[in-house]
Short mmCIF file of C-alpha atoms in Angstrom, two decimals:
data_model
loop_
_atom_site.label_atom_id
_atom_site.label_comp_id
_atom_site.label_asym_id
_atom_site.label_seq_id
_atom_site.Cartn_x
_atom_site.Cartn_y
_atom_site.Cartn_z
CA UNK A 30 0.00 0.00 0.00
CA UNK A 31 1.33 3.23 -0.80
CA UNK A 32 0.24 6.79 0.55
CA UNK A 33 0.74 10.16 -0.76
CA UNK A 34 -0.30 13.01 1.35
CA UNK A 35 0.04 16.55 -0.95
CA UNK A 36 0.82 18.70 1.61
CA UNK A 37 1.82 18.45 5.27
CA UNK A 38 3.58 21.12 7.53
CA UNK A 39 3.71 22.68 10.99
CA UNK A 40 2.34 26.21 11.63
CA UNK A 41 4.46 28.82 14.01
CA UNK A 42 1.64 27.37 17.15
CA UNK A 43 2.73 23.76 16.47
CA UNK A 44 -0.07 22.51 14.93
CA UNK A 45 0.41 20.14 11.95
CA UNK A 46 -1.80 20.32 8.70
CA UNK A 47 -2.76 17.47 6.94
CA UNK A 48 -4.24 19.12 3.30
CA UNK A 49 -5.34 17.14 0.61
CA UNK A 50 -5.97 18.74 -2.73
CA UNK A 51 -8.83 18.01 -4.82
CA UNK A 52 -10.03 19.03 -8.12
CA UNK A 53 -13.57 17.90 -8.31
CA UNK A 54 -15.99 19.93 -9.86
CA UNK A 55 -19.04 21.61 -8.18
CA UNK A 56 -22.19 20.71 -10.05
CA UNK A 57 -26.12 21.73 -9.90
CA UNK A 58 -25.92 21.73 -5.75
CA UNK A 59 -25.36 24.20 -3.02
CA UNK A 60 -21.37 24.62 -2.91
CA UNK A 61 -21.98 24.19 0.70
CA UNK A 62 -23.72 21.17 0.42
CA UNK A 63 -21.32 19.97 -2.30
CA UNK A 64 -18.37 20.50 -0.02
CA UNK A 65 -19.73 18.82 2.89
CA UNK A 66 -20.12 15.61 0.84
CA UNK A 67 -16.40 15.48 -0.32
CA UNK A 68 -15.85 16.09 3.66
CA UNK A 69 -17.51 12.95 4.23
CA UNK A 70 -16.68 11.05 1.08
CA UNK A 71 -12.61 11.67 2.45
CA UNK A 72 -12.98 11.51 5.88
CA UNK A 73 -11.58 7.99 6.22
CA UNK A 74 -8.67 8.74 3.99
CA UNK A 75 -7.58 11.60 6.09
CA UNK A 76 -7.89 9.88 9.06
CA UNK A 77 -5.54 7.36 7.50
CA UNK A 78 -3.14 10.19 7.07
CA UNK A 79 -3.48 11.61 10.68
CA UNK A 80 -2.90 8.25 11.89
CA UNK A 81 0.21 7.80 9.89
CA UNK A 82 1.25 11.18 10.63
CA UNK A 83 1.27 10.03 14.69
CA UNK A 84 3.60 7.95 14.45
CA UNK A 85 6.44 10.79 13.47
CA UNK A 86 5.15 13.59 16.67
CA UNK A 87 2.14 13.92 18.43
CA UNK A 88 1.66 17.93 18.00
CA UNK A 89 -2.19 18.49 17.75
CA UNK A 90 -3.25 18.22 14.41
CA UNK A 91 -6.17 19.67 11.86
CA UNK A 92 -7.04 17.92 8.74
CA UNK A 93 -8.58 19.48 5.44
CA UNK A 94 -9.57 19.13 2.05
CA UNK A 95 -8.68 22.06 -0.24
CA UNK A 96 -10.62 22.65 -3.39
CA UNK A 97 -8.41 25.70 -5.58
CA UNK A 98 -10.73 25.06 -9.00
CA UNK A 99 -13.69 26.54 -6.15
CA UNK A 100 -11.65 28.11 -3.77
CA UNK A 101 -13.14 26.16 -1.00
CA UNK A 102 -12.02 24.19 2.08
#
């Protein structure tokens, strides 16, 4: 199994990001609507990439899904 997490860093309070990028494309629904389904569509996947992320520091950590084609989180 291999992983690839797009972007990962620590910010100047010590919190690590987890961001995945995506490119999907917002269709005929409410973009709010439309976003919270691709939050729960990847939830499990960036779970998967918290957990992996544990195992190299245990700062607090926030997980997102960035959408630049909509400029949405």
């Amino acid at each position: 199994m291999s992983i690839k997490i797009d972007r990962t860093f620590v910010d100047k309070d010590g919190t690590r990001w987890i961001i995945d990028y995506k490119t999907s494309q917002h269709e005929g629904t409410v973009i709010e609507s439309f976003l919270d389904l691709q939050q729960e569509r990847y939830r499990d996947q960036l779970v998967k990439y918290g957990a992996l992320m544990k195992l190299y520091g245990d700062e607090p950590m926030k997980l997102g899904l960035n959408f630049p084609l909509l400029q949405g989180w």
